[in-house]
Amino acid sequence: MTGLQIASLLIVLAGLFGALNARFLKLPSSVGILIVSLFASLCLMGVDAFFPGLQISGKITEVVDQSHFSQTMLEGFLGLLLFAGALHINISDLKSQWRTVFVMTTVGVFIATSMFGLAAMWAFALPPAAALLFGAIIAPTDPVAVLGVLKETDLDPRIETQIAGESLLNDGISYVLYLALLGIALNQEATVSLNWSELAWLFLREAGGGFAVGLFVGWIGYHLIRQIDDFVVTVLITLGAAFGGYQLTIALHASAPIFAVVTGLFMGNIGTLHGMEQEARDRLSRFWELIDQLLTSVLFLMIGIEVFQIDFSETLPIYGAIAICMALVARFISVAIPITILNRFENFPLGVIPIMTWGGLRGGISVALALTLPPSDWRDTILTGTYMIVVFTIIVQGLTVGWVARRATDGSRLL
């Protein structure tokens, strides 16, 4: 199948599964599409098990491979989704929570990676670097999953800003860790050594470069928008900034996720605010909300279909349960330590630790990173564990985070 045929098929399935969800399940759109997609995939795998001559799994797996999920996610969807999410973030709200967001996107990521990595070494007998690599893959909260769920919940605005800000900004840190640990894990002789100067330069180049390019592209977009009074052209400018700037950042070996967030924040809080009339701003906002919802629906559909990449075995339920528990414990520790320290300087809302722990959803970014792993003795272990964690967080945590928030805020102060 050609790329256009695969894209057409995904859009048709997203519409069909979305209609089934709206008619019968009545769940939040993205979560419902994932559930229907996963259920349909498992049913096809069941049919294939009873009638192996049909070879359904093999044919679908071939189509899944042709869809290049990891490349589509990391180099296509991610830039637009991060840009759209950041475009709607109020930078003044983000500034009021900057300490928490900054610490969670740096210290919190390192803690989550370390805690999960140590547990993975013991539970799955992984080499140290591979175990830490596993931790880096599941450490970042996914902005697509998080922002999609936050729209359906009624959280305290401060906690909502903290969770949304963390999910938008922690991808750059996690990706740098991923790149560094992947290189170490593939070189078995270097599994216990780390060149800190190279890691520092990698972080500076990725994070600093992405930030600089984001400001530059956002500044250019702002000045172009100010001089043009044509809505269609304005939309094209924002699309060009999101698409072109993202690819430029990748070519410069800088952090494209950080670029997308910085550009989205700049254009959403400065470009459109000072360069457009209110009616044009509202129309542009609705356009990007539509793009966000469309791509999110297709992305969650693809996550459900990616189950064909998973190596099923009799121990999968036990293995998955262990990985999920480890991820929750690592997330709790990575939230509790920074929040407890910051409690001396911030007045946190009631129940912030359990809400941020349960609201830390993983999504397409983690699956995409796991799929990019080269063949190795530990690739299937990491891919299977990552997929189980992602499905659990989106379906179970995503559907119950509102209930957890209500229970947490009804109790006594937890800090």
mmCIF file of C-alpha atoms in Angstrom:
data_model
loop_
_atom_site.group_PDB
_atom_site.id
_atom_site.type_symbol
_atom_site.label_atom_id
_atom_site.label_comp_id
_atom_site.label_asym_id
_atom_site.label_seq_id
_atom_site.Cartn_x
_atom_site.Cartn_y
_atom_site.Cartn_z
ATOM 1 C CA MET A 1 0.000 0.000 0.000
ATOM 2 C CA THR A 2 1.139 3.535 -0.726
ATOM 3 C CA GLY A 3 1.489 6.173 1.968
ATOM 4 C CA LEU A 4 -1.632 7.959 0.709
ATOM 5 C CA GLN A 5 -3.657 4.736 0.852
ATOM 6 C CA ILE A 6 -2.499 4.041 4.417
ATOM 7 C CA ALA A 7 -3.340 7.612 5.479
ATOM 8 C CA SER A 8 -6.780 7.322 3.887
ATOM 9 C CA LEU A 9 -7.400 3.998 5.626
ATOM 10 C CA LEU A 10 -6.382 5.429 9.010
ATOM 11 C CA ILE A 11 -8.715 8.425 8.618
ATOM 12 C CA VAL A 12 -11.612 6.158 7.585
ATOM 13 C CA LEU A 13 -11.005 3.847 10.574
ATOM 14 C CA ALA A 14 -10.648 6.798 12.951
ATOM 15 C CA GLY A 15 -14.021 8.125 11.777
ATOM 16 C CA LEU A 16 -15.663 4.701 12.016
ATOM 17 C CA PHE A 17 -14.263 3.891 15.457
ATOM 18 C CA GLY A 18 -15.071 7.407 16.654
ATOM 19 C CA ALA A 19 -18.686 6.907 15.554
ATOM 20 C CA LEU A 20 -18.864 3.552 17.369
ATOM 21 C CA ASN A 21 -17.513 5.167 20.514
ATOM 22 C CA ALA A 22 -19.949 8.091 20.308
ATOM 23 C CA ARG A 23 -22.866 5.731 19.693
ATOM 24 C CA PHE A 24 -22.153 2.975 22.214
ATOM 25 C CA LEU A 25 -19.256 3.649 24.629
ATOM 26 C CA LYS A 26 -19.710 7.420 24.981
ATOM 27 C CA LEU A 27 -16.152 7.786 26.326
ATOM 28 C CA PRO A 28 -13.766 10.699 25.698
ATOM 29 C CA SER A 29 -13.082 10.585 21.968
ATOM 30 C CA SER A 30 -9.371 9.718 21.976
ATOM 31 C CA VAL A 31 -9.664 7.073 24.718
ATOM 32 C CA GLY A 32 -12.744 5.554 23.084
ATOM 33 C CA ILE A 33 -11.028 5.296 19.698
ATOM 34 C CA LEU A 34 -8.048 3.569 21.328
ATOM 35 C CA ILE A 35 -10.320 1.046 23.078
ATOM 36 C CA VAL A 36 -12.303 0.245 19.924
ATOM 37 C CA SER A 37 -9.106 0.014 17.865
ATOM 38 C CA LEU A 38 -7.436 -2.276 20.387
ATOM 39 C CA PHE A 39 -10.545 -4.449 20.696
ATOM 40 C CA ALA A 40 -10.837 -4.777 16.908
ATOM 41 C CA SER A 41 -7.144 -5.666 16.622
ATOM 42 C CA LEU A 42 -7.400 -8.337 19.324
ATOM 43 C CA CYS A 43 -10.513 -9.790 17.670
ATOM 44 C CA LEU A 44 -8.663 -10.082 14.355
ATOM 45 C CA MET A 45 -5.775 -11.773 16.137
ATOM 46 C CA GLY A 46 -8.270 -14.192 17.703
ATOM 47 C CA VAL A 47 -9.801 -15.004 14.319
ATOM 48 C CA ASP A 48 -6.316 -15.587 12.939
ATOM 49 C CA ALA A 49 -5.541 -17.987 15.790
ATOM 50 C CA PHE A 50 -8.599 -20.152 14.958
ATOM 51 C CA PHE A 51 -8.166 -19.856 11.181
ATOM 52 C CA PRO A 52 -4.402 -19.578 10.595
ATOM 53 C CA GLY A 53 -4.840 -20.063 6.861
ATOM 54 C CA LEU A 54 -6.301 -16.561 6.583
ATOM 55 C CA GLN A 55 -2.978 -15.026 7.708
ATOM 56 C CA ILE A 56 -4.760 -11.879 8.904
ATOM 57 C CA SER A 57 -2.075 -10.931 11.438
ATOM 58 C CA GLY A 58 0.687 -11.190 8.862
ATOM 59 C CA LYS A 59 -1.120 -8.966 6.379
ATOM 60 C CA ILE A 60 -2.025 -6.346 8.982
ATOM 61 C CA THR A 61 1.485 -6.437 10.459
ATOM 62 C CA GLU A 62 2.831 -5.667 6.990
ATOM 63 C CA VAL A 63 0.530 -2.644 6.728
ATOM 64 C CA VAL A 64 1.504 -1.553 10.261
ATOM 65 C CA ASP A 65 5.171 -1.759 9.306
ATOM 66 C CA GLN A 66 4.491 0.321 6.203
ATOM 67 C CA SER A 67 2.828 3.020 8.319
ATOM 68 C CA HIS A 68 6.215 3.749 9.993
ATOM 69 C CA PHE A 69 4.553 4.685 13.277
ATOM 70 C CA SER A 70 7.721 5.861 15.029
ATOM 71 C CA GLN A 71 8.830 8.068 12.122
ATOM 72 C CA THR A 72 5.305 9.408 11.587
ATOM 73 C CA MET A 73 5.001 10.208 15.286
ATOM 74 C CA LEU A 74 8.432 11.691 15.964
ATOM 75 C CA GLU A 75 8.859 13.607 12.692
ATOM 76 C CA GLY A 76 5.254 14.353 11.723
ATOM 77 C CA PHE A 77 2.457 14.275 14.285
ATOM 78 C CA LEU A 78 4.513 15.354 17.277
ATOM 79 C CA GLY A 79 5.448 18.779 15.964
ATOM 80 C CA LEU A 80 1.875 19.727 15.050
ATOM 81 C CA LEU A 81 0.417 18.328 18.271
ATOM 82 C CA LEU A 82 2.950 20.075 20.507
ATOM 83 C CA PHE A 83 2.499 23.322 18.578
ATOM 84 C CA ALA A 84 -1.289 23.087 18.869
ATOM 85 C CA GLY A 85 -1.100 22.290 22.585
ATOM 86 C CA ALA A 86 1.312 25.120 23.356
ATOM 87 C CA LEU A 87 -0.724 27.563 21.227
ATOM 88 C CA HIS A 88 -3.574 27.307 23.753
ATOM 89 C CA ILE A 89 -1.447 27.531 26.923
ATOM 90 C CA ASN A 90 -1.650 30.854 28.760
ATOM 91 C CA ILE A 91 1.958 31.803 29.381
ATOM 92 C CA SER A 92 1.026 33.869 32.450
ATOM 93 C CA ASP A 93 -0.469 30.743 34.053
ATOM 94 C CA LEU A 94 2.663 28.822 33.120
ATOM 95 C CA LYS A 95 4.883 31.511 34.662
ATOM 96 C CA SER A 96 2.963 31.301 37.921
ATOM 97 C CA GLN A 97 3.835 27.597 38.148
ATOM 98 C CA TRP A 98 7.345 27.806 36.636
ATOM 99 C CA ARG A 99 9.180 26.323 39.631
ATOM 100 C CA THR A 100 7.064 23.174 39.664
ATOM 101 C CA VAL A 101 7.101 22.765 35.885
ATOM 102 C CA PHE A 102 10.875 23.291 35.665
ATOM 103 C CA VAL A 103 11.714 20.884 38.487
ATOM 104 C CA MET A 104 9.314 18.210 37.218
ATOM 105 C CA THR A 105 10.733 18.398 33.682
ATOM 106 C CA THR A 106 14.328 18.085 34.895
ATOM 107 C CA VAL A 107 14.747 16.548 38.342
ATOM 108 C CA GLY A 108 11.475 14.611 38.043
ATOM 109 C CA VAL A 109 12.525 13.009 34.744
ATOM 110 C CA PHE A 110 15.918 11.974 36.130
ATOM 111 C CA ILE A 111 14.322 10.495 39.258
ATOM 112 C CA ALA A 112 11.687 8.575 37.266
ATOM 113 C CA THR A 113 14.328 7.242 34.868
ATOM 114 C CA SER A 114 16.623 6.139 37.708
ATOM 115 C CA MET A 115 13.906 4.560 39.860
ATOM 116 C CA PHE A 116 12.366 2.617 37.000
ATOM 117 C CA GLY A 117 15.783 1.617 35.676
ATOM 118 C CA LEU A 118 16.871 0.182 39.019
ATOM 119 C CA ALA A 119 13.625 -1.773 39.285
ATOM 120 C CA ALA A 120 13.946 -3.039 35.697
ATOM 121 C CA MET A 121 17.456 -4.364 36.363
ATOM 122 C CA TRP A 122 16.061 -6.474 39.196
ATOM 123 C CA ALA A 123 12.686 -7.465 37.728
ATOM 124 C CA PHE A 124 13.669 -8.184 34.115
ATOM 125 C CA ALA A 125 17.400 -8.895 34.445
ATOM 126 C CA LEU A 126 18.297 -6.129 31.990
ATOM 127 C CA PRO A 127 21.822 -4.695 31.644
ATOM 128 C CA PRO A 128 22.211 -1.411 33.559
ATOM 129 C CA ALA A 129 22.235 0.859 30.492
ATOM 130 C CA ALA A 130 19.307 -0.980 28.860
ATOM 131 C CA ALA A 131 17.305 -0.759 32.098
ATOM 132 C CA LEU A 132 17.935 2.993 32.348
ATOM 133 C CA LEU A 133 17.039 3.310 28.664
ATOM 134 C CA PHE A 134 13.717 1.631 29.480
ATOM 135 C CA GLY A 135 13.256 4.212 32.235
ATOM 136 C CA ALA A 136 13.989 7.108 29.883
ATOM 137 C CA ILE A 137 11.366 5.823 27.439
ATOM 138 C CA ILE A 138 8.553 5.695 29.992
ATOM 139 C CA ALA A 139 9.650 8.704 32.120
ATOM 140 C CA PRO A 140 8.101 11.490 30.011
ATOM 141 C CA THR A 141 4.409 12.162 30.305
ATOM 142 C CA ASP A 142 2.831 12.423 26.881
ATOM 143 C CA PRO A 143 1.370 15.859 26.008
ATOM 144 C CA VAL A 144 -1.066 14.364 23.497
ATOM 145 C CA ALA A 145 -2.551 11.936 26.015
ATOM 146 C CA VAL A 146 -2.424 14.385 28.925
ATOM 147 C CA LEU A 147 -3.960 17.374 27.124
ATOM 148 C CA GLY A 148 -6.626 15.168 25.585
ATOM 149 C CA VAL A 149 -7.693 13.877 29.000
ATOM 150 C CA LEU A 150 -7.453 17.251 30.765
ATOM 151 C CA LYS A 151 -10.129 18.592 28.411
ATOM 152 C CA GLU A 152 -12.541 16.040 29.882
ATOM 153 C CA THR A 153 -11.749 16.626 33.570
ATOM 154 C CA ASP A 154 -12.434 19.342 36.112
ATOM 155 C CA LEU A 155 -9.084 19.762 37.848
ATOM 156 C CA ASP A 156 -7.818 22.660 39.913
ATOM 157 C CA PRO A 157 -6.431 25.150 37.330
ATOM 158 C CA ARG A 158 -3.052 25.189 39.079
ATOM 159 C CA ILE A 159 -2.680 21.401 38.904
ATOM 160 C CA GLU A 160 -3.919 21.403 35.315
ATOM 161 C CA THR A 161 -1.253 23.972 34.377
ATOM 162 C CA GLN A 162 1.445 21.969 36.179
ATOM 163 C CA ILE A 163 0.524 18.704 34.447
ATOM 164 C CA ALA A 164 0.096 20.329 31.025
ATOM 165 C CA GLY A 165 3.314 22.351 31.308
ATOM 166 C CA GLU A 166 5.303 19.330 32.440
ATOM 167 C CA SER A 167 3.991 17.138 29.626
ATOM 168 C CA LEU A 168 4.795 19.769 26.989
ATOM 169 C CA LEU A 169 8.341 20.448 28.170
ATOM 170 C CA ASN A 170 9.730 17.140 29.451
ATOM 171 C CA ASP A 171 10.087 15.471 26.040
ATOM 172 C CA GLY A 172 13.319 17.306 25.241
ATOM 173 C CA ILE A 173 15.040 16.158 28.443
ATOM 174 C CA SER A 174 13.820 12.593 28.035
ATOM 175 C CA TYR A 175 14.895 12.442 24.395
ATOM 176 C CA VAL A 176 18.422 13.580 25.280
ATOM 177 C CA LEU A 177 18.582 10.860 27.942
ATOM 178 C CA TYR A 178 17.248 8.360 25.428
ATOM 179 C CA LEU A 179 19.930 9.213 22.852
ATOM 180 C CA ALA A 180 22.747 9.075 25.394
ATOM 181 C CA LEU A 181 21.631 5.822 27.022
ATOM 182 C CA LEU A 182 20.921 4.165 23.670
ATOM 183 C CA GLY A 183 24.506 4.735 22.573
ATOM 184 C CA ILE A 184 25.790 3.292 25.832
ATOM 185 C CA ALA A 185 23.431 0.302 25.772
ATOM 186 C CA LEU A 186 24.505 -0.633 22.240
ATOM 187 C CA ASN A 187 28.161 -0.594 23.272
ATOM 188 C CA GLN A 188 28.312 -3.298 25.911
ATOM 189 C CA GLU A 189 31.864 -2.398 26.889
ATOM 190 C CA ALA A 190 30.678 1.063 27.937
ATOM 191 C CA THR A 191 27.650 0.027 29.984
ATOM 192 C CA VAL A 192 29.189 1.310 33.214
ATOM 193 C CA SER A 193 30.946 4.426 31.887
ATOM 194 C CA LEU A 194 29.534 7.739 30.780
ATOM 195 C CA ASN A 195 31.234 10.729 29.216
ATOM 196 C CA TRP A 196 29.573 13.554 31.095
ATOM 197 C CA SER A 197 31.083 16.267 28.901
ATOM 198 C CA GLU A 198 29.555 14.666 25.798
ATOM 199 C CA LEU A 199 26.201 14.322 27.584
ATOM 200 C CA ALA A 200 26.322 17.987 28.653
ATOM 201 C CA TRP A 201 27.100 19.075 25.080
ATOM 202 C CA LEU A 202 24.309 16.852 23.726
ATOM 203 C CA PHE A 203 21.839 18.416 26.154
ATOM 204 C CA LEU A 204 23.011 21.954 25.377
ATOM 205 C CA ARG A 205 22.800 21.370 21.641
ATOM 206 C CA GLU A 206 19.399 19.698 21.762
ATOM 207 C CA ALA A 207 17.629 21.846 24.365
ATOM 208 C CA GLY A 208 19.382 25.161 23.707
ATOM 209 C CA GLY A 209 19.198 24.764 19.939
ATOM 210 C CA GLY A 210 15.501 23.877 20.013
ATOM 211 C CA PHE A 211 14.762 26.873 22.246
ATOM 212 C CA ALA A 212 16.728 29.271 20.029
ATOM 213 C CA VAL A 213 15.168 28.062 16.774
ATOM 214 C CA GLY A 214 11.719 28.185 18.390
ATOM 215 C CA LEU A 215 12.153 31.832 19.387
ATOM 216 C CA PHE A 216 13.530 32.723 15.954
ATOM 217 C CA VAL A 217 10.710 31.070 13.987
ATOM 218 C CA GLY A 218 8.087 32.420 16.399
ATOM 219 C CA TRP A 219 9.477 35.944 16.020
ATOM 220 C CA ILE A 220 9.388 35.702 12.224
ATOM 221 C CA GLY A 221 5.845 34.312 12.289
ATOM 222 C CA TYR A 222 4.711 37.125 14.593
ATOM 223 C CA HIS A 223 6.045 39.850 12.280
ATOM 224 C CA LEU A 224 4.525 38.199 9.212
ATOM 225 C CA ILE A 225 1.119 37.923 10.894
ATOM 226 C CA ARG A 226 1.208 41.592 11.945
ATOM 227 C CA GLN A 227 1.609 42.725 8.349
ATOM 228 C CA ILE A 228 -1.103 40.514 6.813
ATOM 229 C CA ASP A 229 -4.873 40.831 7.146
ATOM 230 C CA ASP A 230 -5.831 37.576 5.450
ATOM 231 C CA PHE A 231 -7.010 34.651 7.587
ATOM 232 C CA VAL A 232 -6.082 31.952 5.066
ATOM 233 C CA VAL A 233 -2.547 33.310 4.760
ATOM 234 C CA THR A 234 -2.300 33.510 8.556
ATOM 235 C CA VAL A 235 -3.226 29.841 8.826
ATOM 236 C CA LEU A 236 -0.589 28.998 6.222
ATOM 237 C CA ILE A 237 2.011 30.968 8.197
ATOM 238 C CA THR A 238 1.281 29.016 11.387
ATOM 239 C CA LEU A 239 1.321 25.730 9.473
ATOM 240 C CA GLY A 240 4.609 26.711 7.846
ATOM 241 C CA ALA A 241 6.092 27.616 11.214
ATOM 242 C CA ALA A 242 5.024 24.300 12.748
ATOM 243 C CA PHE A 243 5.981 22.084 9.779
ATOM 244 C CA GLY A 244 9.014 23.884 8.370
ATOM 245 C CA GLY A 245 10.521 24.905 11.670
ATOM 246 C CA TYR A 246 10.186 21.379 13.045
ATOM 247 C CA GLN A 247 12.039 19.884 10.064
ATOM 248 C CA LEU A 248 14.664 22.654 10.223
ATOM 249 C CA THR A 249 15.293 21.885 13.875
ATOM 250 C CA ILE A 250 15.715 18.180 13.120
ATOM 251 C CA ALA A 251 18.205 19.058 10.360
ATOM 252 C CA LEU A 252 20.169 21.195 12.833
ATOM 253 C CA HIS A 253 20.299 18.246 15.296
ATOM 254 C CA ALA A 254 18.425 20.250 17.918
ATOM 255 C CA SER A 255 15.377 19.309 19.992
ATOM 256 C CA ALA A 256 12.359 19.533 17.701
ATOM 257 C CA PRO A 257 9.845 18.978 20.564
ATOM 258 C CA ILE A 258 11.274 21.961 22.474
ATOM 259 C CA PHE A 259 11.146 24.016 19.263
ATOM 260 C CA ALA A 260 7.458 23.197 18.755
ATOM 261 C CA VAL A 261 6.541 24.162 22.329
ATOM 262 C CA VAL A 262 8.517 27.423 22.299
ATOM 263 C CA THR A 263 7.117 28.471 18.913
ATOM 264 C CA GLY A 264 3.572 27.571 19.952
ATOM 265 C CA LEU A 265 3.861 29.531 23.201
ATOM 266 C CA PHE A 266 5.385 32.535 21.400
ATOM 267 C CA MET A 267 2.800 32.675 18.627
ATOM 268 C CA GLY A 268 -0.119 31.878 20.923
ATOM 269 C CA ASN A 269 0.725 34.502 23.540
ATOM 270 C CA ILE A 270 2.483 37.194 21.490
ATOM 271 C CA GLY A 271 1.947 36.578 17.779
ATOM 272 C CA THR A 272 -1.819 36.144 17.690
ATOM 273 C CA LEU A 273 -2.472 38.390 20.706
ATOM 274 C CA HIS A 274 -0.719 41.449 19.305
ATOM 275 C CA GLY A 275 -0.839 40.684 15.601
ATOM 276 C CA MET A 276 -4.497 39.682 15.039
ATOM 277 C CA GLU A 277 -8.013 40.891 15.745
ATOM 278 C CA GLN A 278 -10.117 38.936 18.236
ATOM 279 C CA GLU A 279 -12.334 37.353 15.566
ATOM 280 C CA ALA A 280 -9.304 36.134 13.597
ATOM 281 C CA ARG A 281 -7.735 34.771 16.800
ATOM 282 C CA ASP A 282 -10.880 32.798 17.579
ATOM 283 C CA ARG A 283 -11.017 31.347 14.062
ATOM 284 C CA LEU A 284 -7.326 30.391 14.192
ATOM 285 C CA SER A 285 -7.828 28.784 17.589
ATOM 286 C CA ARG A 286 -10.739 26.714 16.284
ATOM 287 C CA PHE A 287 -8.653 25.640 13.267
ATOM 288 C CA TRP A 288 -5.830 24.335 15.444
ATOM 289 C CA GLU A 289 -8.282 22.656 17.810
ATOM 290 C CA LEU A 290 -9.645 20.781 14.786
ATOM 291 C CA ILE A 291 -6.118 19.781 13.686
ATOM 292 C CA ASP A 292 -5.340 18.709 17.253
ATOM 293 C CA GLN A 293 -8.457 16.535 17.563
ATOM 294 C CA LEU A 294 -8.014 14.977 14.115
ATOM 295 C CA LEU A 295 -4.366 14.022 14.636
ATOM 296 C CA THR A 296 -5.027 12.851 18.194
ATOM 297 C CA SER A 297 -7.788 10.541 16.957
ATOM 298 C CA VAL A 298 -5.548 9.039 14.251
ATOM 299 C CA LEU A 299 -2.658 8.716 16.709
ATOM 300 C CA PHE A 300 -4.710 6.819 19.296
ATOM 301 C CA LEU A 301 -6.047 4.605 16.519
ATOM 302 C CA MET A 302 -2.462 3.797 15.510
ATOM 303 C CA ILE A 303 -1.523 2.985 19.112
ATOM 304 C CA GLY A 304 -4.333 0.427 19.190
ATOM 305 C CA ILE A 305 -3.224 -1.129 15.904
ATOM 306 C CA GLU A 306 0.402 -1.327 17.086
ATOM 307 C CA VAL A 307 -0.632 -4.293 19.274
ATOM 308 C CA PHE A 308 0.332 -6.424 16.258
ATOM 309 C CA GLN A 309 3.962 -5.547 17.038
ATOM 310 C CA ILE A 310 3.753 -7.072 20.528
ATOM 311 C CA ASP A 311 5.211 -10.498 21.264
ATOM 312 C CA PHE A 312 2.435 -12.339 23.148
ATOM 313 C CA SER A 313 3.276 -15.096 25.605
ATOM 314 C CA GLU A 314 1.767 -16.840 28.631
ATOM 315 C CA THR A 315 3.713 -14.572 30.977
ATOM 316 C CA LEU A 316 2.544 -11.337 29.318
ATOM 317 C CA PRO A 317 -0.165 -10.489 31.924
ATOM 318 C CA ILE A 318 2.274 -10.945 34.820
ATOM 319 C CA TYR A 319 5.026 -9.118 32.968
ATOM 320 C CA GLY A 320 2.708 -6.254 32.102
ATOM 321 C CA ALA A 321 1.383 -5.956 35.666
ATOM 322 C CA ILE A 322 4.920 -5.750 37.050
ATOM 323 C CA ALA A 323 5.914 -3.080 34.509
ATOM 324 C CA ILE A 324 2.787 -1.025 35.251
ATOM 325 C CA CYS A 325 3.359 -1.173 39.023
ATOM 326 C CA MET A 326 6.994 -0.157 38.560
ATOM 327 C CA ALA A 327 5.971 2.795 36.388
ATOM 328 C CA LEU A 328 3.421 3.986 38.960
ATOM 329 C CA VAL A 329 5.890 3.729 41.850
ATOM 330 C CA ALA A 330 8.606 5.528 39.863
ATOM 331 C CA ARG A 331 6.121 8.254 38.901
ATOM 332 C CA PHE A 332 4.998 8.652 42.530
ATOM 333 C CA ILE A 333 8.579 9.043 43.766
ATOM 334 C CA SER A 334 9.448 11.472 40.960
ATOM 335 C CA VAL A 335 6.441 13.612 41.921
ATOM 336 C CA ALA A 336 6.594 13.308 45.723
ATOM 337 C CA ILE A 337 10.255 14.300 46.153
ATOM 338 C CA PRO A 338 10.160 17.541 44.103
ATOM 339 C CA ILE A 339 6.731 18.582 45.413
ATOM 340 C CA THR A 340 7.769 17.982 49.017
ATOM 341 C CA ILE A 341 10.863 20.141 48.536
ATOM 342 C CA LEU A 342 8.996 22.869 46.638
ATOM 343 C CA ASN A 343 6.261 22.935 49.285
ATOM 344 C CA ARG A 344 8.476 25.352 51.213
ATOM 345 C CA PHE A 345 8.162 27.909 48.426
ATOM 346 C CA GLU A 346 4.794 27.120 46.815
ATOM 347 C CA ASN A 347 1.229 26.883 48.096
ATOM 348 C CA PHE A 348 0.123 23.668 46.406
ATOM 349 C CA PRO A 349 -3.515 22.688 45.953
ATOM 350 C CA LEU A 350 -5.005 19.828 47.930
ATOM 351 C CA GLY A 351 -4.050 16.356 46.717
ATOM 352 C CA VAL A 352 -1.427 17.504 44.210
ATOM 353 C CA ILE A 353 0.810 14.423 44.638
ATOM 354 C CA PRO A 354 -1.795 11.701 43.960
ATOM 355 C CA ILE A 355 -3.383 13.745 41.162
ATOM 356 C CA MET A 356 -0.074 14.403 39.370
ATOM 357 C CA THR A 357 0.968 10.778 39.906
ATOM 358 C CA TRP A 358 -2.227 9.360 38.432
ATOM 359 C CA GLY A 359 -2.423 12.079 35.769
ATOM 360 C CA GLY A 360 1.043 11.294 34.401
ATOM 361 C CA LEU A 361 -0.099 9.508 31.250
ATOM 362 C CA ARG A 362 2.255 7.953 28.712
ATOM 363 C CA GLY A 363 1.357 7.773 25.049
ATOM 364 C CA GLY A 364 2.555 7.716 21.472
ATOM 365 C CA ILE A 365 5.981 9.221 22.197
ATOM 366 C CA SER A 366 6.971 6.312 24.451
ATOM 367 C CA VAL A 367 5.716 3.730 21.930
ATOM 368 C CA ALA A 368 7.528 5.508 19.087
ATOM 369 C CA LEU A 369 10.820 5.597 21.005
ATOM 370 C CA ALA A 370 10.513 1.911 21.864
ATOM 371 C CA LEU A 371 9.836 1.028 18.229
ATOM 372 C CA THR A 372 12.990 2.869 17.102
ATOM 373 C CA LEU A 373 15.185 0.567 19.196
ATOM 374 C CA PRO A 374 17.513 -1.504 17.011
ATOM 375 C CA PRO A 375 17.435 -5.323 17.252
ATOM 376 C CA SER A 376 18.944 -6.529 20.528
ATOM 377 C CA ASP A 377 18.418 -9.059 23.309
ATOM 378 C CA TRP A 378 16.364 -6.556 25.295
ATOM 379 C CA ARG A 379 14.336 -4.795 22.547
ATOM 380 C CA ASP A 380 11.220 -7.009 22.835
ATOM 381 C CA THR A 381 11.249 -6.692 26.625
ATOM 382 C CA ILE A 382 11.289 -2.898 26.484
ATOM 383 C CA LEU A 383 8.760 -2.666 23.633
ATOM 384 C CA THR A 384 6.252 -5.006 25.287
ATOM 385 C CA GLY A 385 6.565 -3.334 28.683
ATOM 386 C CA THR A 386 6.246 0.130 27.176
ATOM 387 C CA TYR A 387 3.124 -0.806 25.243
ATOM 388 C CA MET A 388 1.435 -2.312 28.316
ATOM 389 C CA ILE A 389 2.218 0.792 30.381
ATOM 390 C CA VAL A 390 0.938 3.146 27.675
ATOM 391 C CA VAL A 391 -2.356 1.282 27.195
ATOM 392 C CA PHE A 392 -2.921 1.117 30.964
ATOM 393 C CA THR A 393 -2.211 4.795 31.577
ATOM 394 C CA ILE A 394 -4.404 6.018 28.726
ATOM 395 C CA ILE A 395 -7.385 3.747 29.387
ATOM 396 C CA VAL A 396 -7.377 3.168 33.155
ATOM 397 C CA GLN A 397 -5.689 6.313 34.451
ATOM 398 C CA GLY A 398 -7.144 8.520 31.734
ATOM 399 C CA LEU A 399 -10.714 7.487 32.537
ATOM 400 C CA THR A 400 -10.310 7.692 36.333
ATOM 401 C CA VAL A 401 -8.106 10.760 36.860
ATOM 402 C CA GLY A 402 -11.205 12.905 37.492
ATOM 403 C CA TRP A 403 -12.417 10.458 40.154
ATOM 404 C CA VAL A 404 -8.964 10.375 41.766
ATOM 405 C CA ALA A 405 -8.892 14.176 41.784
ATOM 406 C CA ARG A 406 -12.256 14.358 43.537
ATOM 407 C CA ARG A 407 -11.230 11.776 46.146
ATOM 408 C CA ALA A 408 -7.859 13.435 46.733
ATOM 409 C CA THR A 409 -9.347 16.895 47.218
ATOM 410 C CA ASP A 410 -12.075 15.575 49.538
ATOM 411 C CA GLY A 411 -9.497 14.209 52.002
ATOM 412 C CA SER A 412 -6.979 15.919 54.264
ATOM 413 C CA ARG A 413 -3.964 17.794 52.922
ATOM 414 C CA LEU A 414 -1.404 15.271 51.680
ATOM 415 C CA LEU A 415 1.673 17.482 51.717
#
